[in-house]
mmCIF file of C-alpha atoms and ligand atoms in Angstrom:
data_model
loop_
_atom_site.group_PDB
_atom_site.id
_atom_site.type_symbol
_atom_site.label_atom_id
_atom_site.label_comp_id
_atom_site.label_asym_id
_atom_site.label_seq_id
_atom_site.Cartn_x
_atom_site.Cartn_y
_atom_site.Cartn_z
ATOM 1 C CA UNK A 186 33.799 -4.743 -14.098
ATOM 2 C CA UNK A 187 31.453 -3.651 -11.355
ATOM 3 C CA UNK A 188 27.792 -3.661 -12.357
ATOM 4 C CA UNK A 189 25.404 -1.719 -10.145
ATOM 5 C CA UNK A 190 22.964 -4.172 -8.511
ATOM 6 C CA UNK A 191 19.916 -2.483 -10.030
ATOM 7 C CA UNK A 192 20.913 -3.763 -13.486
ATOM 8 C CA UNK A 193 20.895 -7.306 -12.124
ATOM 9 C CA UNK A 194 17.557 -6.788 -10.368
ATOM 10 C CA UNK A 195 16.053 -5.530 -13.634
ATOM 11 C CA UNK A 196 16.846 -8.884 -15.243
ATOM 12 C CA UNK A 197 14.364 -10.508 -12.848
ATOM 13 C CA UNK A 198 11.399 -8.599 -14.352
ATOM 14 C CA UNK A 199 10.336 -10.002 -17.747
ATOM 15 C CA UNK A 200 7.838 -7.220 -18.472
ATOM 16 C CA UNK A 201 10.581 -4.589 -18.476
ATOM 17 C CA UNK A 202 12.241 -6.131 -21.529
ATOM 18 C CA UNK A 203 9.852 -4.616 -24.019
ATOM 19 C CA UNK A 204 9.396 -1.599 -26.198
ATOM 20 C CA UNK A 205 6.437 0.743 -26.267
ATOM 21 C CA UNK A 206 5.944 2.805 -29.440
ATOM 22 C CA UNK A 207 9.388 1.603 -30.473
ATOM 23 C CA UNK A 208 10.994 2.957 -27.305
ATOM 24 C CA UNK A 209 12.307 0.922 -24.371
ATOM 25 C CA UNK A 210 9.666 0.780 -21.644
ATOM 26 C CA UNK A 211 10.385 3.102 -18.720
ATOM 27 C CA UNK A 212 7.933 2.068 -16.043
ATOM 28 C CA UNK A 213 7.378 4.834 -13.495
ATOM 29 C CA UNK A 214 3.846 4.008 -12.366
ATOM 30 C CA UNK A 215 4.831 1.809 -9.455
ATOM 31 C CA UNK A 216 2.588 3.520 -6.921
ATOM 32 C CA UNK A 217 -0.361 2.266 -8.996
ATOM 33 C CA UNK A 218 1.037 -1.233 -9.251
ATOM 34 C CA UNK A 219 4.504 -2.725 -9.459
ATOM 35 C CA UNK A 220 5.839 -5.272 -11.939
ATOM 36 C CA UNK A 221 6.416 -8.898 -10.936
ATOM 37 C CA UNK A 222 9.721 -10.754 -10.793
ATOM 38 C CA UNK A 223 9.957 -14.113 -12.573
ATOM 39 C CA UNK A 224 10.103 -15.844 -9.173
ATOM 40 C CA UNK A 225 6.557 -14.669 -8.384
ATOM 41 C CA UNK A 226 5.182 -15.592 -11.801
ATOM 42 C CA UNK A 227 6.895 -18.987 -11.610
ATOM 43 C CA UNK A 228 5.583 -19.660 -8.086
ATOM 44 C CA UNK A 229 1.996 -18.989 -9.184
ATOM 45 C CA UNK A 230 2.432 -21.118 -12.307
ATOM 46 C CA UNK A 231 3.788 -23.989 -10.229
ATOM 47 C CA UNK A 232 0.911 -23.700 -7.804
ATOM 48 C CA UNK A 233 -1.603 -24.178 -10.635
ATOM 49 C CA UNK A 234 0.468 -26.794 -12.425
ATOM 50 C CA UNK A 235 1.478 -28.917 -9.458
ATOM 51 C CA UNK A 236 -0.723 -28.575 -6.400
ATOM 52 C CA UNK A 237 -3.864 -26.553 -7.042
ATOM 53 C CA UNK A 238 -6.480 -27.641 -4.480
ATOM 54 C CA UNK A 239 -8.730 -26.055 -1.903
ATOM 55 C CA UNK A 240 -7.228 -25.347 1.494
ATOM 56 C CA UNK A 241 -8.093 -26.348 5.070
ATOM 57 C CA UNK A 242 -10.568 -29.056 4.158
ATOM 58 C CA UNK A 243 -9.246 -31.738 1.843
ATOM 59 C CA UNK A 244 -7.996 -35.035 3.167
ATOM 60 C CA UNK A 245 -5.890 -35.547 0.073
ATOM 61 C CA UNK A 246 -2.227 -34.832 -0.636
ATOM 62 C CA UNK A 247 -2.747 -31.869 -2.955
ATOM 63 C CA UNK A 248 -5.013 -30.113 -0.490
ATOM 64 C CA UNK A 249 -2.428 -30.607 2.237
ATOM 65 C CA UNK A 250 0.279 -29.182 0.007
ATOM 66 C CA UNK A 251 -1.850 -26.165 -0.932
ATOM 67 C CA UNK A 252 -2.724 -25.586 2.733
ATOM 68 C CA UNK A 253 0.940 -25.794 3.744
ATOM 69 C CA UNK A 254 1.943 -23.295 1.056
ATOM 70 C CA UNK A 255 -0.902 -20.926 1.958
ATOM 71 C CA UNK A 256 -0.008 -21.018 5.654
ATOM 72 C CA UNK A 257 3.716 -20.719 4.897
ATOM 73 C CA UNK A 258 2.898 -17.501 3.025
ATOM 74 C CA UNK A 259 1.100 -16.232 6.127
ATOM 75 C CA UNK A 260 4.219 -16.965 8.194
ATOM 76 C CA UNK A 261 6.297 -14.997 5.686
ATOM 77 C CA UNK A 262 3.969 -12.015 6.018
ATOM 78 C CA UNK A 263 4.195 -12.246 9.812
ATOM 79 C CA UNK A 264 7.981 -12.187 9.580
ATOM 80 C CA UNK A 265 7.923 -9.339 7.022
ATOM 81 C CA UNK A 266 5.860 -7.151 9.387
ATOM 82 C CA UNK A 267 7.477 -8.538 12.544
ATOM 83 C CA UNK A 268 4.062 -9.540 13.895
ATOM 84 C CA UNK A 269 4.017 -11.570 17.111
ATOM 85 C CA UNK A 270 2.203 -14.432 15.447
ATOM 86 C CA UNK A 271 0.720 -15.550 12.129
ATOM 87 C CA UNK A 272 -2.689 -15.528 13.845
ATOM 88 C CA UNK A 273 -2.495 -11.743 13.520
ATOM 89 C CA UNK A 274 -2.259 -11.931 9.716
ATOM 90 C CA UNK A 275 -5.544 -11.916 7.787
ATOM 91 C CA UNK A 276 -5.448 -12.375 4.025
ATOM 92 C CA UNK A 277 -7.748 -9.920 2.246
ATOM 93 C CA UNK A 278 -8.131 -8.683 -1.339
ATOM 94 C CA UNK A 279 -5.974 -5.645 -0.758
ATOM 95 C CA UNK A 280 -5.443 -2.584 1.361
ATOM 96 C CA UNK A 281 -8.949 -1.352 0.554
ATOM 97 C CA UNK A 282 -10.568 -4.488 1.921
ATOM 98 C CA UNK A 283 -8.327 -4.332 4.995
ATOM 99 C CA UNK A 284 -9.616 -0.860 5.883
ATOM 100 C CA UNK A 285 -13.219 -1.850 5.186
ATOM 101 C CA UNK A 286 -12.817 -4.897 7.414
ATOM 102 C CA UNK A 287 -11.668 -2.766 10.353
ATOM 103 C CA UNK A 288 -14.338 -0.102 9.736
ATOM 104 C CA UNK A 289 -17.158 -2.626 9.485
ATOM 105 C CA UNK A 290 -16.075 -5.135 12.118
ATOM 106 C CA UNK A 291 -14.232 -3.088 14.734
ATOM 107 C CA UNK A 292 -15.729 0.338 13.963
ATOM 108 C CA UNK A 293 -19.360 -0.693 13.715
ATOM 109 C CA UNK A 294 -19.128 -2.705 16.941
ATOM 110 C CA UNK A 295 -17.638 0.011 19.150
ATOM 111 C CA UNK A 296 -18.659 3.390 17.705
ATOM 112 C CA UNK A 297 -21.448 5.386 19.386
ATOM 113 C CA UNK A 298 -23.051 8.658 18.296
ATOM 114 C CA UNK A 299 -20.622 11.518 18.930
ATOM 115 C CA UNK A 300 -17.525 9.292 18.916
ATOM 116 C CA UNK A 301 -14.817 10.494 16.574
ATOM 117 C CA UNK A 302 -12.620 8.973 13.898
ATOM 118 C CA UNK A 303 -9.544 11.018 13.067
ATOM 119 C CA UNK A 304 -7.879 10.782 9.660
ATOM 120 C CA UNK A 305 -5.432 13.092 7.847
ATOM 121 C CA UNK A 306 -5.923 15.412 4.887
ATOM 122 C CA UNK A 307 -3.618 13.259 2.746
ATOM 123 C CA UNK A 308 -5.618 10.018 2.801
ATOM 124 C CA UNK A 309 -6.389 7.858 -0.215
ATOM 125 C CA UNK A 310 -10.138 7.467 -0.811
ATOM 126 C CA UNK A 311 -9.875 3.939 0.551
ATOM 127 C CA UNK A 312 -8.991 5.391 3.964
ATOM 128 C CA UNK A 313 -11.785 7.999 3.821
ATOM 129 C CA UNK A 314 -14.901 6.412 2.362
ATOM 130 C CA UNK A 315 -15.069 3.301 4.615
ATOM 131 C CA UNK A 316 -15.011 5.662 7.633
ATOM 132 C CA UNK A 317 -17.714 7.876 6.136
ATOM 133 C CA UNK A 318 -19.871 4.793 5.681
ATOM 134 C CA UNK A 319 -19.412 3.635 9.271
ATOM 135 C CA UNK A 320 -19.992 7.188 10.548
ATOM 136 C CA UNK A 321 -23.342 7.234 8.783
ATOM 137 C CA UNK A 322 -24.210 3.851 10.287
ATOM 138 C CA UNK A 323 -23.202 4.683 13.873
ATOM 139 C CA UNK A 324 -23.513 8.457 14.286
ATOM 140 C CA UNK A 325 -19.755 8.814 14.752
ATOM 141 C CA UNK A 326 -18.047 11.926 13.391
ATOM 142 C CA UNK A 327 -15.132 12.070 10.941
ATOM 143 C CA UNK A 328 -12.390 14.579 11.788
ATOM 144 C CA UNK A 329 -9.530 15.517 9.484
ATOM 145 C CA UNK A 330 -6.063 16.676 10.556
ATOM 146 C CA UNK A 331 -4.632 19.270 8.145
ATOM 147 C CA UNK A 332 -1.408 19.233 6.118
ATOM 148 C CA UNK A 333 0.939 22.134 5.356
ATOM 149 C CA UNK A 334 2.073 23.383 1.931
ATOM 150 C CA UNK A 335 4.934 20.891 1.857
ATOM 151 C CA UNK A 336 2.434 18.064 2.296
ATOM 152 C CA UNK A 337 3.345 17.245 5.888
ATOM 153 C CA UNK A 338 0.903 16.529 8.662
ATOM 154 C CA UNK A 339 0.513 19.568 10.941
ATOM 155 C CA UNK A 340 1.255 17.619 14.077
ATOM 156 C CA UNK A 341 0.095 20.231 16.596
ATOM 157 C CA UNK A 342 -3.266 20.414 14.833
ATOM 158 C CA UNK A 343 -3.444 16.622 14.809
ATOM 159 C CA UNK A 344 -2.806 16.570 18.568
ATOM 160 C CA UNK A 345 -5.449 19.231 19.173
ATOM 161 C CA UNK A 346 -8.036 17.124 17.362
ATOM 162 C CA UNK A 347 -7.372 14.151 19.628
ATOM 163 C CA UNK A 348 -9.611 13.788 22.669
ATOM 164 C CA UNK A 349 -11.318 11.099 24.714
ATOM 165 C CA UNK A 350 -14.004 11.137 22.009
ATOM 166 C CA UNK A 351 -11.445 9.849 19.464
ATOM 167 C CA UNK A 352 -11.929 6.099 19.149
ATOM 168 C CA UNK A 353 -10.043 5.399 15.929
ATOM 169 C CA UNK A 354 -7.141 7.126 14.209
ATOM 170 C CA UNK A 355 -6.615 6.050 10.598
ATOM 171 C CA UNK A 356 -3.567 7.436 8.841
ATOM 172 C CA UNK A 357 -1.563 6.756 5.745
ATOM 173 C CA UNK A 358 2.033 5.656 6.401
ATOM 174 C CA UNK A 359 3.311 6.953 3.027
ATOM 175 C CA UNK A 360 1.100 9.212 0.902
ATOM 176 C CA UNK A 361 0.530 8.001 -2.660
ATOM 177 C CA UNK A 362 -0.235 11.508 -3.932
ATOM 178 C CA UNK A 363 2.603 13.399 -2.203
ATOM 179 C CA UNK A 364 5.207 10.830 -1.202
ATOM 180 C CA UNK A 365 5.212 12.088 2.393
ATOM 181 C CA UNK A 366 6.361 9.625 5.038
ATOM 182 C CA UNK A 367 4.202 10.281 8.081
ATOM 183 C CA UNK A 368 5.602 10.264 11.635
ATOM 184 C CA UNK A 369 3.619 7.134 12.386
ATOM 185 C CA UNK A 370 5.403 6.287 15.662
ATOM 186 C CA UNK A 371 4.346 9.641 17.114
ATOM 187 C CA UNK A 372 0.851 9.328 15.668
ATOM 188 C CA UNK A 373 0.397 5.958 17.379
ATOM 189 C CA UNK A 374 1.817 7.210 20.657
ATOM 190 C CA UNK A 375 -0.411 10.312 20.805
ATOM 191 C CA UNK A 376 -3.495 8.349 19.733
ATOM 192 C CA UNK A 377 -2.909 5.673 22.371
ATOM 193 C CA UNK A 378 -2.532 8.381 25.007
ATOM 194 C CA UNK A 379 -6.230 9.259 24.527
ATOM 195 C CA UNK A 380 -7.249 5.594 24.264
ATOM 196 C CA UNK A 381 -7.818 5.501 20.493
ATOM 197 C CA UNK A 382 -6.886 2.541 18.307
ATOM 198 C CA UNK A 383 -4.733 3.152 15.238
ATOM 199 C CA UNK A 384 -4.968 1.778 11.733
ATOM 200 C CA UNK A 385 -2.109 2.514 9.363
ATOM 201 C CA UNK A 386 -2.600 2.385 5.598
ATOM 202 C CA UNK A 387 0.642 0.823 4.464
ATOM 203 C CA UNK A 388 -0.158 0.486 0.738
ATOM 204 C CA UNK A 389 2.728 2.785 -0.276
ATOM 205 C CA UNK A 390 4.941 2.044 2.705
ATOM 206 C CA UNK A 391 5.289 -1.729 2.780
ATOM 207 C CA UNK A 392 7.095 -1.846 -0.614
ATOM 208 C CA UNK A 393 9.432 1.057 0.165
ATOM 209 C CA UNK A 394 10.322 1.367 3.853
ATOM 210 C CA UNK A 395 10.947 -1.191 6.605
ATOM 211 C CA UNK A 396 7.793 -1.894 8.629
ATOM 212 C CA UNK A 397 7.833 -3.323 12.150
ATOM 213 C CA UNK A 398 4.335 -3.454 13.623
ATOM 214 C CA UNK A 399 5.599 -4.269 17.111
ATOM 215 C CA UNK A 400 7.964 -1.286 17.134
ATOM 216 C CA UNK A 401 5.210 0.938 15.709
ATOM 217 C CA UNK A 402 2.742 -0.520 18.213
ATOM 218 C CA UNK A 403 -0.088 0.175 15.722
ATOM 219 C CA UNK A 404 -3.301 -1.791 16.234
ATOM 220 C CA UNK A 405 -3.964 -2.489 12.551
ATOM 221 C CA UNK A 406 -1.780 -2.323 9.445
ATOM 222 C CA UNK A 407 -3.051 -2.890 5.894
ATOM 223 C CA UNK A 408 -1.232 -3.283 2.574
ATOM 224 C CA UNK A 409 -1.688 -4.664 -0.937
ATOM 225 C CA UNK A 410 0.380 -7.424 -2.518
ATOM 226 C CA UNK A 411 0.314 -5.975 -6.026
ATOM 227 C CA UNK A 412 2.298 -2.858 -5.087
ATOM 228 C CA UNK A 413 4.908 -5.090 -3.441
ATOM 229 C CA UNK A 414 5.886 -7.151 -6.506
ATOM 230 C CA UNK A 415 3.140 -9.675 -5.727
ATOM 231 C CA UNK A 416 -0.102 -10.625 -7.488
ATOM 232 C CA UNK A 417 -3.249 -8.500 -7.651
ATOM 233 C CA UNK A 418 -6.229 -9.562 -5.566
ATOM 234 C CA UNK A 419 -4.255 -10.384 -2.432
ATOM 235 C CA UNK A 420 -3.442 -8.143 0.508
ATOM 236 C CA UNK A 421 -2.919 -8.226 4.210
ATOM 237 C CA UNK A 422 -4.577 -6.915 7.310
ATOM 238 C CA UNK A 423 -2.440 -7.151 10.419
ATOM 239 C CA UNK A 424 -4.301 -6.742 13.707
ATOM 240 C CA UNK A 425 -3.249 -7.191 17.307
ATOM 241 C CA UNK A 426 -4.437 -10.593 18.403
ATOM 242 C CA UNK A 427 -6.540 -9.448 21.367
ATOM 243 C CA UNK A 428 -8.387 -6.949 19.167
ATOM 244 C CA UNK A 429 -9.029 -9.409 16.341
ATOM 245 C CA UNK A 430 -10.160 -11.957 18.922
ATOM 246 C CA UNK A 431 -12.775 -9.553 20.286
ATOM 247 C CA UNK A 432 -14.023 -8.396 16.884
ATOM 248 C CA UNK A 433 -17.083 -9.891 15.172
ATOM 249 C CA UNK A 434 -16.601 -11.488 11.732
ATOM 250 C CA UNK A 435 -16.622 -9.237 8.680
ATOM 251 C CA UNK A 436 -18.226 -11.729 6.302
ATOM 252 C CA UNK A 437 -19.941 -15.059 6.853
ATOM 253 C CA UNK A 438 -19.405 -18.253 4.925
ATOM 254 C CA UNK A 439 -17.299 -21.357 4.691
ATOM 255 C CA UNK A 440 -13.919 -21.661 6.422
ATOM 256 C CA UNK A 441 -14.723 -18.967 9.019
ATOM 257 C CA UNK A 442 -16.813 -21.328 11.166
ATOM 258 C CA UNK A 443 -16.322 -24.276 13.495
ATOM 259 C CA UNK A 444 -19.929 -25.475 13.879
ATOM 260 C CA UNK A 445 -23.051 -24.278 12.105
ATOM 261 C CA UNK A 446 -26.643 -25.091 12.996
ATOM 262 C CA UNK A 447 -29.671 -23.053 12.016
ATOM 263 C CA UNK A 448 -29.876 -21.828 15.599
ATOM 264 C CA UNK A 449 -26.322 -20.609 15.973
ATOM 265 C CA UNK A 450 -22.813 -20.700 14.632
ATOM 266 C CA UNK A 451 -19.495 -21.109 16.404
ATOM 267 C CA UNK A 452 -16.835 -19.041 14.673
ATOM 268 C CA UNK A 453 -13.425 -20.360 13.768
ATOM 269 C CA UNK A 454 -10.155 -19.369 15.456
ATOM 270 C CA UNK A 455 -7.963 -16.527 14.234
ATOM 271 C CA UNK A 456 -7.243 -15.663 11.553
ATOM 272 C CA UNK A 457 -9.777 -17.919 9.805
ATOM 273 C CA UNK A 458 -12.699 -16.108 11.436
ATOM 274 C CA UNK A 459 -11.968 -13.276 8.988
ATOM 275 C CA UNK A 460 -11.384 -15.389 5.888
ATOM 276 C CA UNK A 461 -14.837 -16.453 4.721
ATOM 277 C CA UNK A 462 -14.933 -18.545 1.567
ATOM 278 C CA UNK A 463 -12.174 -19.974 -0.580
ATOM 279 C CA UNK A 464 -9.273 -17.530 -0.333
ATOM 280 C CA UNK A 465 -6.977 -16.344 -3.128
ATOM 281 C CA UNK A 466 -4.595 -19.250 -2.558
ATOM 282 C CA UNK A 467 -2.439 -18.654 -5.626
ATOM 283 C CA UNK A 468 -2.242 -14.972 -4.745
ATOM 284 C CA UNK A 469 -1.123 -15.647 -1.181
ATOM 285 C CA UNK A 470 1.514 -18.112 -2.358
ATOM 286 C CA UNK A 471 2.652 -15.563 -4.960
ATOM 287 C CA UNK A 472 2.836 -12.858 -2.305
ATOM 288 C CA UNK A 473 4.999 -15.177 -0.218
ATOM 289 C CA UNK A 474 7.383 -15.465 -3.180
ATOM 290 C CA UNK A 475 7.386 -11.668 -3.559
ATOM 291 C CA UNK A 476 8.337 -11.259 0.113
ATOM 292 C CA UNK A 477 11.141 -13.799 -0.343
ATOM 293 C CA UNK A 478 12.334 -11.800 -3.340
ATOM 294 C CA UNK A 479 12.288 -8.534 -1.407
ATOM 295 C CA UNK A 480 14.049 -10.157 1.549
ATOM 296 C CA UNK A 481 16.713 -11.453 -0.848
ATOM 297 C CA UNK A 482 17.633 -7.886 -1.783
ATOM 298 C CA UNK A 483 16.757 -6.351 1.578
ATOM 299 C CA UNK A 484 14.115 -3.695 2.170
ATOM 300 C CA UNK A 485 16.767 -1.317 3.563
ATOM 301 C CA UNK A 486 18.756 -1.659 0.340
ATOM 302 C CA UNK A 487 15.623 -1.027 -1.730
ATOM 303 C CA UNK A 488 14.720 2.017 0.376
ATOM 304 C CA UNK A 489 18.220 3.475 -0.007
ATOM 305 C CA UNK A 490 18.218 2.872 -3.783
ATOM 306 C CA UNK A 491 14.824 4.524 -4.243
ATOM 307 C CA UNK A 492 15.767 7.412 -1.990
ATOM 308 C CA UNK A 493 18.862 8.120 -4.084
ATOM 309 C CA UNK A 494 16.708 8.018 -7.243
ATOM 310 C CA UNK A 495 14.190 10.399 -5.705
ATOM 311 C CA UNK A 496 16.944 12.883 -4.875
ATOM 312 C CA UNK A 497 18.411 12.583 -8.362
ATOM 313 C CA UNK A 498 14.976 13.068 -9.946
ATOM 314 C CA UNK A 499 14.001 15.952 -7.666
ATOM 315 C CA UNK A 500 17.154 17.800 -8.669
ATOM 316 C CA UNK A 501 16.754 16.965 -12.351
ATOM 317 C CA UNK A 502 13.182 18.267 -12.632
ATOM 318 C CA UNK A 503 14.023 21.428 -10.713
ATOM 319 C CA UNK A 504 15.674 22.657 -13.902
ATOM 320 C CA UNK A 505 12.451 22.416 -15.897
ATOM 321 C CA UNK A 506 10.764 25.785 -16.245
ATOM 322 C CA UNK A 507 7.146 25.972 -15.113
ATOM 323 C CA UNK A 508 7.283 22.636 -13.305
ATOM 324 C CA UNK A 509 6.087 22.659 -9.710
ATOM 325 C CA UNK A 510 6.401 19.749 -7.314
ATOM 326 C CA UNK A 511 3.317 18.885 -5.291
ATOM 327 C CA UNK A 512 4.629 17.393 -2.071
ATOM 328 C CA UNK A 513 8.003 18.568 -0.810
ATOM 329 C CA UNK A 514 8.057 16.969 2.623
ATOM 330 C CA UNK A 515 11.388 16.514 4.374
ATOM 331 C CA UNK A 516 10.756 12.780 4.670
ATOM 332 C CA UNK A 517 9.597 11.317 1.363
ATOM 333 C CA UNK A 518 9.457 7.910 -0.299
ATOM 334 C CA UNK A 519 9.972 7.474 -4.062
ATOM 335 C CA UNK A 520 7.092 9.541 -5.415
ATOM 336 C CA UNK A 521 7.370 12.657 -7.551
ATOM 337 C CA UNK A 522 4.048 14.447 -8.012
ATOM 338 C CA UNK A 523 4.062 17.610 -10.125
ATOM 339 C CA UNK A 524 2.195 20.027 -12.341
ATOM 340 C CA UNK A 525 3.432 22.103 -15.283
ATOM 341 C CA UNK A 526 2.269 25.591 -16.090
ATOM 342 C CA UNK A 527 -0.216 25.646 -18.957
ATOM 343 C CA UNK A 528 -0.233 21.868 -19.462
ATOM 344 C CA UNK A 529 -2.875 19.450 -18.232
ATOM 345 C CA UNK A 530 -1.340 16.458 -16.413
ATOM 346 C CA UNK A 531 -3.111 14.121 -18.837
ATOM 347 C CA UNK A 532 -1.258 15.757 -21.736
ATOM 348 C CA UNK A 533 2.003 15.270 -19.859
ATOM 349 C CA UNK A 534 1.092 11.608 -19.414
ATOM 350 C CA UNK A 535 0.214 11.152 -23.082
ATOM 351 C CA UNK A 536 3.358 12.788 -24.432
ATOM 352 C CA UNK A 537 5.526 10.774 -22.020
ATOM 353 C CA UNK A 538 3.700 7.593 -23.005
ATOM 354 C CA UNK A 539 4.712 8.124 -26.613
ATOM 355 C CA UNK A 540 8.305 8.278 -25.385
ATOM 356 C CA UNK A 541 7.825 4.899 -23.700
ATOM 357 C CA UNK A 542 7.612 6.517 -20.255
ATOM 358 C CA UNK A 543 4.689 5.285 -18.139
ATOM 359 C CA UNK A 544 3.539 7.623 -15.383
ATOM 360 C CA UNK A 545 0.159 8.337 -13.869
ATOM 361 C CA UNK A 546 -1.885 11.475 -14.358
ATOM 362 C CA UNK A 547 -4.993 12.123 -12.325
ATOM 363 C CA UNK A 548 -6.244 12.693 -8.799
ATOM 364 C CA UNK A 549 -4.595 9.494 -7.512
ATOM 365 C CA UNK A 550 -7.736 8.589 -5.546
ATOM 366 C CA UNK A 551 -6.924 11.505 -3.267
ATOM 367 C CA UNK A 552 -9.288 14.248 -4.455
ATOM 368 C CA UNK A 553 -9.056 16.188 -1.162
ATOM 369 C CA UNK A 554 -5.284 16.455 -1.694
ATOM 370 C CA UNK A 555 -5.916 17.929 -5.171
ATOM 371 C CA UNK A 556 -8.373 20.412 -3.603
ATOM 372 C CA UNK A 557 -5.788 21.348 -0.975
ATOM 373 C CA UNK A 558 -3.314 22.332 -3.719
ATOM 374 C CA UNK A 559 -6.036 23.773 -5.994
ATOM 375 C CA UNK A 560 -5.093 21.526 -8.913
ATOM 376 C CA UNK A 561 -7.448 19.212 -10.824
ATOM 377 C CA UNK A 562 -4.787 16.537 -11.054
ATOM 378 C CA UNK A 563 -1.053 15.953 -10.945
ATOM 379 C CA UNK A 564 1.421 13.957 -12.993
ATOM 380 C CA UNK A 565 3.146 11.354 -10.851
ATOM 381 C CA UNK A 566 6.317 9.375 -11.386
ATOM 382 C CA UNK A 567 6.849 6.678 -8.767
ATOM 383 C CA UNK A 568 9.857 4.445 -8.304
ATOM 384 C CA UNK A 569 10.484 0.789 -7.607
ATOM 385 C CA UNK A 570 13.623 -1.242 -6.988
ATOM 386 C CA UNK A 571 14.242 -1.774 -10.732
ATOM 387 C CA UNK A 572 14.262 1.901 -11.737
ATOM 388 C CA UNK A 573 17.530 3.497 -12.800
ATOM 389 C CA UNK A 574 19.018 6.934 -13.338
ATOM 390 C CA UNK A 575 18.507 6.319 -17.059
ATOM 391 C CA UNK A 576 14.776 5.990 -16.335
ATOM 392 C CA UNK A 577 14.859 9.390 -14.646
ATOM 393 C CA UNK A 578 16.833 10.811 -17.576
ATOM 394 C CA UNK A 579 14.153 9.493 -19.955
ATOM 395 C CA UNK A 580 11.478 11.122 -17.798
ATOM 396 C CA UNK A 581 13.292 14.441 -17.867
ATOM 397 C CA UNK A 582 13.863 14.235 -21.648
ATOM 398 C CA UNK A 583 10.145 13.530 -22.052
ATOM 399 C CA UNK A 584 9.262 16.519 -19.899
ATOM 400 C CA UNK A 585 11.479 18.745 -22.032
ATOM 401 C CA UNK A 586 9.517 17.497 -25.034
ATOM 402 C CA UNK A 587 6.286 18.456 -23.231
ATOM 403 C CA UNK A 588 7.761 21.916 -22.712
ATOM 404 C CA UNK A 589 8.633 22.183 -26.427
ATOM 405 C CA UNK A 590 5.131 21.163 -27.493
ATOM 406 C CA UNK A 591 3.370 23.537 -25.110
ATOM 407 C CA UNK A 592 6.070 26.154 -24.697
HETATM 408 N N1 LIG B 666 -3.912 3.500 0.182
HETATM 409 C C1 LIG B 666 -2.957 4.058 -0.572
HETATM 410 C C2 LIG B 666 -2.059 5.088 0.038
HETATM 411 C C3 LIG B 666 -2.808 3.660 -1.899
HETATM 412 O O1 LIG B 666 -1.867 4.222 -2.649
HETATM 413 C C4 LIG B 666 -3.678 2.681 -2.438
HETATM 414 C C5 LIG B 666 -3.572 2.241 -3.884
HETATM 415 N N2 LIG B 666 -3.450 3.304 -4.812
HETATM 416 C C6 LIG B 666 -4.652 2.132 -1.608
HETATM 417 C C7 LIG B 666 -4.725 2.559 -0.306
HETATM 418 C C8 LIG B 666 -5.606 1.107 -2.080
HETATM 419 O O2 LIG B 666 -4.957 -0.055 -2.460
HETATM 420 P P1 LIG B 666 -5.745 -1.175 -3.263
HETATM 421 O O3 LIG B 666 -6.418 -0.480 -4.412
HETATM 422 O O4 LIG B 666 -4.686 -2.117 -3.711
HETATM 423 O O5 LIG B 666 -6.722 -1.790 -2.315
#
């Protein structure tokens, strides 16, 4: 008998085999963080059990093994993003730290009063606030390209905001609040035409759509491991080698130096110049295992599976009276953001929770998006490779219950 692959994939995720309030767990909060396959958990456990040591400095066998595993993980990330070289891969805490690194190192070094940074109206706070900080420090000005009612970037308006004053364009690849997939190739091309550098926030893209930084030609790309079936506390900043080479360090400390005297310090080569202090070794090794896991299934296969689920779910919720989707872009990844007439999103979340269905309710760290749609918050169901049609059915049944309670 043919078993759909998703039921095999589910077996790889121990956390899914539990009940919540006596109901099977239906985990639909993957945009916040995804669950971890046993291979990732096992890889981290083995790291601590078998070869925990500090990297890049020990002369002993364990340190060499830890260093090899840490650097092998970097190679896996380079392959995952199709970077030219592992020197372009900087391990950071997450997407947030990746953006802050670029704002503080690249931005602070090049921005002059009157220069402009262009973002979009659908950014996560982590791709807004770091730019506001660097604007205050340098006198640069933050510009925001608008979105339409469907939650798509208004491309003509974006183009109009570009000028020779634009030094940095920072845009989300996939919106966490709306699900919109941005036309990032065109964004990069138009931005480069005026001489601006481009950072893409890939937090919601890397787990759900294929990413090729050479094809995109973006200058920086940031994502978090924990949304990609990897550990928390580890993420990646990709940067073009020539840019990273020219940038000053973000933080000072051990590992990022070659020679230190009290008079001056010679910085280390890439990417170590940007990795001050003992890194999250176990996290990087775990992320490497997560990338292996994803590669084993295939990101294209995952994208197709999630896209089918999104279509199924979009149709299913369209039958629920008073429910309105927030974000109806033509190109969307597996995120369903919605509001229901007369019900606060937090009440939706609570009622669903008691049915075992985990979603998120809130502003999704994208308050300007909530303002744009004049809602205080939305309820958001977000998919991962292990979600099934039955999960969507449970969501819809839960939403009917919400309707009963408030109807
Ligand atoms: N950007 C987007 C689009 C996100 O969804 C998130 C996480 N919600 C972030 C950035 C920040 O990621 P992290 O908190 O892992 O640094």
